[in-house]
Amino acid sequence: MSETLPARAQAILHEWVQSESLRKHCYAVADSMKHFAQLRGEDADLWEAVGLLHDMDYERHPIAVAGVGDPGGTEQTVSGEPGSATPATEGHPFVGVAWLRENGWSEEVCRAILSHADYSGVSRETPLEKTLYAVDELSSFVVAVALVRPTKSIHDVDVRAVKKKMKDKAFARAVNRDDIIRGAEHLGMPLDDVIAQVIVALKGDAERLGLVGAS
């Protein structure tokens, strides 16, 4: 029996990323991607793999353009003149995509990963690409909301709690609220519905994400 795409993607993620927080971010995005694929009748394995791989190179190559952060929301920018590009082979997500292409991953996967970074110059055209952008920052934000609940449980998070925290500019300041709003618009879905579906997706993987809560 051949290895599934998500299993292959997770093995690559673990090889490239040692940070538990970055791994969990990728798990959360993968959970959301799989859930939306199932809702839309798309290839859930492919979409989940993209979620797992989208930040695979961030730990080793954290940035591609000085002064510009990654859509994942937890990363920091590098110093330098804003907008000054480093060579494409040196920055996220270009390094990871180059490796994936060399190792036989499809252009559909590679293009989706490139498109989640605004500075890549790759526009988001397909449902896969638009969904990755829509759930990337939002998945991290929902996790952050869960972790500040008294129970630290995703099961105690609802849309209202997420929307309330979005208005609190001091909370999870690295997460770009405008990107979350724009992502939902590009999907053609009300923001409340996108948030609700991300919450459902993360509830299904609460144990791996560390969001089961206090016993």
Short mmCIF file of C-alpha atoms in Angstrom, two decimals:
data_model
loop_
_atom_site.label_atom_id
_atom_site.label_comp_id
_atom_site.label_asym_id
_atom_site.label_seq_id
_atom_site.Cartn_x
_atom_site.Cartn_y
_atom_site.Cartn_z
CA MET A 1 0.00 0.00 0.00
CA SER A 2 1.48 3.34 -1.07
CA GLU A 3 1.98 6.15 1.42
CA THR A 4 -0.72 8.81 1.40
CA LEU A 5 0.02 12.41 0.43
CA PRO A 6 -0.62 13.71 3.96
CA ALA A 7 1.73 11.07 5.41
CA ARG A 8 4.45 12.05 2.95
CA ALA A 9 3.86 15.72 3.67
CA GLN A 10 4.01 15.24 7.43
CA ALA A 11 7.30 13.34 7.16
CA ILE A 12 8.74 16.24 5.17
CA LEU A 13 7.40 18.75 7.69
CA HIS A 14 9.04 16.89 10.56
CA GLU A 15 12.32 16.73 8.66
CA TRP A 16 12.37 20.45 7.93
CA VAL A 17 10.69 21.86 11.06
CA GLN A 18 11.76 21.17 14.64
CA SER A 19 9.74 23.94 16.29
CA GLU A 20 6.67 22.43 17.94
CA SER A 21 4.73 25.70 17.60
CA LEU A 22 5.40 25.90 13.86
CA ARG A 23 4.51 22.24 13.44
CA LYS A 24 1.23 22.84 15.25
CA HIS A 25 0.53 25.84 13.03
CA CYS A 26 0.94 23.59 9.99
CA TYR A 27 -1.24 20.89 11.55
CA ALA A 28 -3.98 23.45 12.20
CA VAL A 29 -3.84 24.81 8.65
CA ALA A 30 -3.87 21.24 7.30
CA ASP A 31 -6.93 20.42 9.42
CA SER A 32 -8.74 23.44 8.03
CA MET A 33 -7.69 22.66 4.47
CA LYS A 34 -8.89 19.05 4.74
CA HIS A 35 -12.21 20.19 6.21
CA PHE A 36 -12.86 22.75 3.47
CA ALA A 37 -11.91 20.22 0.79
CA GLN A 38 -14.47 17.80 2.18
CA LEU A 39 -17.11 20.54 2.26
CA ARG A 40 -16.41 21.40 -1.38
CA GLY A 41 -15.97 17.88 -2.71
CA GLU A 42 -12.30 18.45 -3.48
CA ASP A 43 -9.27 16.18 -2.98
CA ALA A 44 -8.97 16.19 0.82
CA ASP A 45 -5.58 14.43 0.84
CA LEU A 46 -4.10 16.97 -1.57
CA TRP A 47 -5.49 19.95 0.31
CA GLU A 48 -4.31 18.57 3.67
CA ALA A 49 -0.82 18.01 2.25
CA VAL A 50 -0.65 21.61 1.07
CA GLY A 51 -1.56 22.77 4.56
CA LEU A 52 1.19 20.66 6.07
CA LEU A 53 3.81 21.85 3.60
CA HIS A 54 2.99 25.54 3.20
CA ASP A 55 5.50 26.71 5.84
CA MET A 56 7.93 23.77 5.62
CA ASP A 57 10.93 26.03 4.91
CA TYR A 58 10.10 28.89 7.27
CA GLU A 59 12.26 27.69 10.15
CA ARG A 60 15.39 27.47 7.96
CA HIS A 61 14.58 30.38 5.61
CA PRO A 62 12.20 32.70 7.46
CA ILE A 63 11.76 35.49 4.97
CA ALA A 64 12.07 36.40 1.32
CA VAL A 65 11.55 40.18 1.36
CA ALA A 66 12.95 42.54 3.98
CA GLY A 67 10.26 44.14 6.09
CA VAL A 68 7.53 41.74 4.97
CA GLY A 69 6.15 39.02 7.24
CA ASP A 70 4.65 35.71 6.19
CA PRO A 71 0.86 35.26 6.13
CA GLY A 72 1.13 32.65 8.88
CA GLY A 73 0.96 35.48 11.35
CA THR A 74 3.52 34.22 13.88
CA GLU A 75 6.68 35.12 12.01
CA GLN A 76 8.92 38.15 12.35
CA THR A 77 10.31 40.30 9.59
CA VAL A 78 13.99 40.72 8.87
CA SER A 79 15.91 43.95 9.04
CA GLY A 80 16.86 45.83 5.93
CA GLU A 81 15.31 48.22 3.48
CA PRO A 82 11.59 47.34 3.21
CA GLY A 83 10.83 45.60 -0.03
CA SER A 84 14.42 44.64 -0.78
CA ALA A 85 14.27 41.08 -2.02
CA THR A 86 16.76 38.41 -1.13
CA PRO A 87 17.51 35.87 -3.85
CA ALA A 88 14.46 33.70 -4.48
CA THR A 89 16.43 30.58 -3.65
CA GLU A 90 17.10 31.85 -0.13
CA GLY A 91 13.68 32.80 1.21
CA HIS A 92 10.37 31.30 2.28
CA PRO A 93 8.39 29.91 0.46
CA PHE A 94 10.71 29.69 -2.56
CA VAL A 95 13.21 27.28 -1.01
CA GLY A 96 10.56 24.78 0.00
CA VAL A 97 8.82 24.95 -3.36
CA ALA A 98 12.10 24.41 -5.21
CA TRP A 99 12.74 21.31 -3.09
CA LEU A 100 9.20 20.02 -3.65
CA ARG A 101 9.53 20.44 -7.42
CA GLU A 102 12.84 18.60 -7.41
CA ASN A 103 11.21 15.78 -5.50
CA GLY A 104 8.24 15.29 -7.78
CA TRP A 105 5.46 17.25 -6.12
CA SER A 106 2.87 18.61 -8.51
CA GLU A 107 2.76 22.15 -9.80
CA GLU A 108 -0.71 22.45 -8.25
CA VAL A 109 0.82 21.97 -4.81
CA CYS A 110 3.81 24.20 -5.52
CA ARG A 111 1.78 27.05 -6.96
CA ALA A 112 -0.64 26.99 -4.02
CA ILE A 113 2.22 27.29 -1.55
CA LEU A 114 3.77 30.17 -3.46
CA SER A 115 0.43 31.96 -3.69
CA HIS A 116 -0.08 32.11 0.09
CA ALA A 117 2.76 34.65 0.33
CA ASP A 118 1.66 38.03 -0.99
CA TYR A 119 5.25 38.91 -1.91
CA SER A 120 5.73 35.85 -4.15
CA GLY A 121 4.03 37.50 -7.09
CA VAL A 122 1.84 34.42 -7.62
CA SER A 123 -1.84 35.32 -7.67
CA ARG A 124 -4.48 33.17 -5.98
CA GLU A 125 -6.75 31.76 -8.67
CA THR A 126 -8.00 28.30 -7.67
CA PRO A 127 -10.20 27.24 -4.73
CA LEU A 128 -7.14 25.47 -3.27
CA GLU A 129 -5.06 28.65 -3.37
CA LYS A 130 -7.83 30.90 -2.07
CA THR A 131 -8.64 28.53 0.78
CA LEU A 132 -5.03 28.25 1.92
CA TYR A 133 -4.80 32.03 2.17
CA ALA A 134 -8.14 32.26 3.96
CA VAL A 135 -7.38 29.69 6.66
CA ASP A 136 -3.65 30.30 7.22
CA GLU A 137 -3.77 33.26 9.60
CA LEU A 138 -7.26 32.39 10.81
CA SER A 139 -6.27 28.91 11.98
CA SER A 140 -3.46 30.38 14.09
CA PHE A 141 -5.80 33.02 15.45
CA VAL A 142 -8.45 30.50 16.50
CA VAL A 143 -5.77 28.44 18.26
CA ALA A 144 -4.64 31.58 20.10
CA VAL A 145 -8.22 32.30 21.17
CA ALA A 146 -8.56 28.75 22.51
CA LEU A 147 -5.37 29.04 24.54
CA VAL A 148 -6.60 32.10 26.43
CA ARG A 149 -9.93 30.52 27.37
CA PRO A 150 -10.06 29.46 31.04
CA THR A 151 -10.18 25.82 29.95
CA LYS A 152 -7.61 26.25 27.13
CA SER A 153 -9.99 24.17 25.03
CA ILE A 154 -11.05 24.59 21.41
CA HIS A 155 -14.40 23.16 22.49
CA ASP A 156 -15.07 26.41 24.36
CA VAL A 157 -14.42 28.64 21.35
CA ASP A 158 -17.21 30.01 19.20
CA VAL A 159 -17.51 32.57 16.43
CA ARG A 160 -18.45 35.33 18.85
CA ALA A 161 -15.28 34.77 20.91
CA VAL A 162 -13.11 34.90 17.80
CA LYS A 163 -14.77 38.05 16.48
CA LYS A 164 -14.38 39.73 19.87
CA LYS A 165 -10.65 38.96 19.94
CA MET A 166 -10.26 40.22 16.37
CA LYS A 167 -11.34 43.64 17.61
CA ASP A 168 -8.71 43.54 20.36
CA LYS A 169 -5.65 44.91 18.58
CA ALA A 170 -3.38 43.98 21.48
CA PHE A 171 -4.27 40.30 21.15
CA ALA A 172 -2.16 38.19 18.76
CA ARG A 173 -0.82 41.37 17.19
CA ALA A 174 1.21 39.46 14.61
CA VAL A 175 -1.97 38.20 12.96
CA ASN A 176 -3.17 40.51 10.20
CA ARG A 177 -6.91 40.97 10.60
CA ASP A 178 -7.21 42.46 7.12
CA ASP A 179 -5.79 39.28 5.61
CA ILE A 180 -8.40 37.21 7.45
CA ILE A 181 -11.20 39.44 6.21
CA ARG A 182 -9.82 39.53 2.66
CA GLY A 183 -9.38 35.75 2.64
CA ALA A 184 -13.05 35.18 3.41
CA GLU A 185 -14.06 37.70 0.75
CA HIS A 186 -11.97 35.91 -1.87
CA LEU A 187 -13.65 32.63 -0.93
CA GLY A 188 -17.03 34.26 -1.42
CA MET A 189 -18.08 33.26 2.11
CA PRO A 190 -19.25 35.34 5.07
CA LEU A 191 -16.42 35.71 7.57
CA ASP A 192 -18.56 34.20 10.33
CA ASP A 193 -19.02 31.04 8.26
CA VAL A 194 -15.29 30.69 7.56
CA ILE A 195 -14.52 31.12 11.27
CA ALA A 196 -17.18 28.56 12.21
CA GLN A 197 -15.80 25.97 9.81
CA VAL A 198 -12.22 26.49 11.00
CA ILE A 199 -13.39 25.93 14.57
CA VAL A 200 -15.10 22.68 13.52
CA ALA A 201 -11.92 21.56 11.74
CA LEU A 202 -9.69 22.22 14.74
CA LYS A 203 -12.07 20.53 17.17
CA GLY A 204 -11.52 17.32 15.23
CA ASP A 205 -7.78 17.42 15.94
CA ALA A 206 -7.83 18.94 19.42
CA GLU A 207 -5.48 16.41 20.99
CA ARG A 208 -2.63 16.85 18.49
CA LEU A 209 -3.05 20.63 18.63
CA GLY A 210 -2.92 20.65 22.43
CA LEU A 211 -6.39 22.14 22.64
CA VAL A 212 -8.32 19.46 24.54
CA GLY A 213 -8.22 21.69 27.57
CA ALA A 214 -7.78 21.25 31.29
CA SER A 215 -9.12 18.00 32.70
#
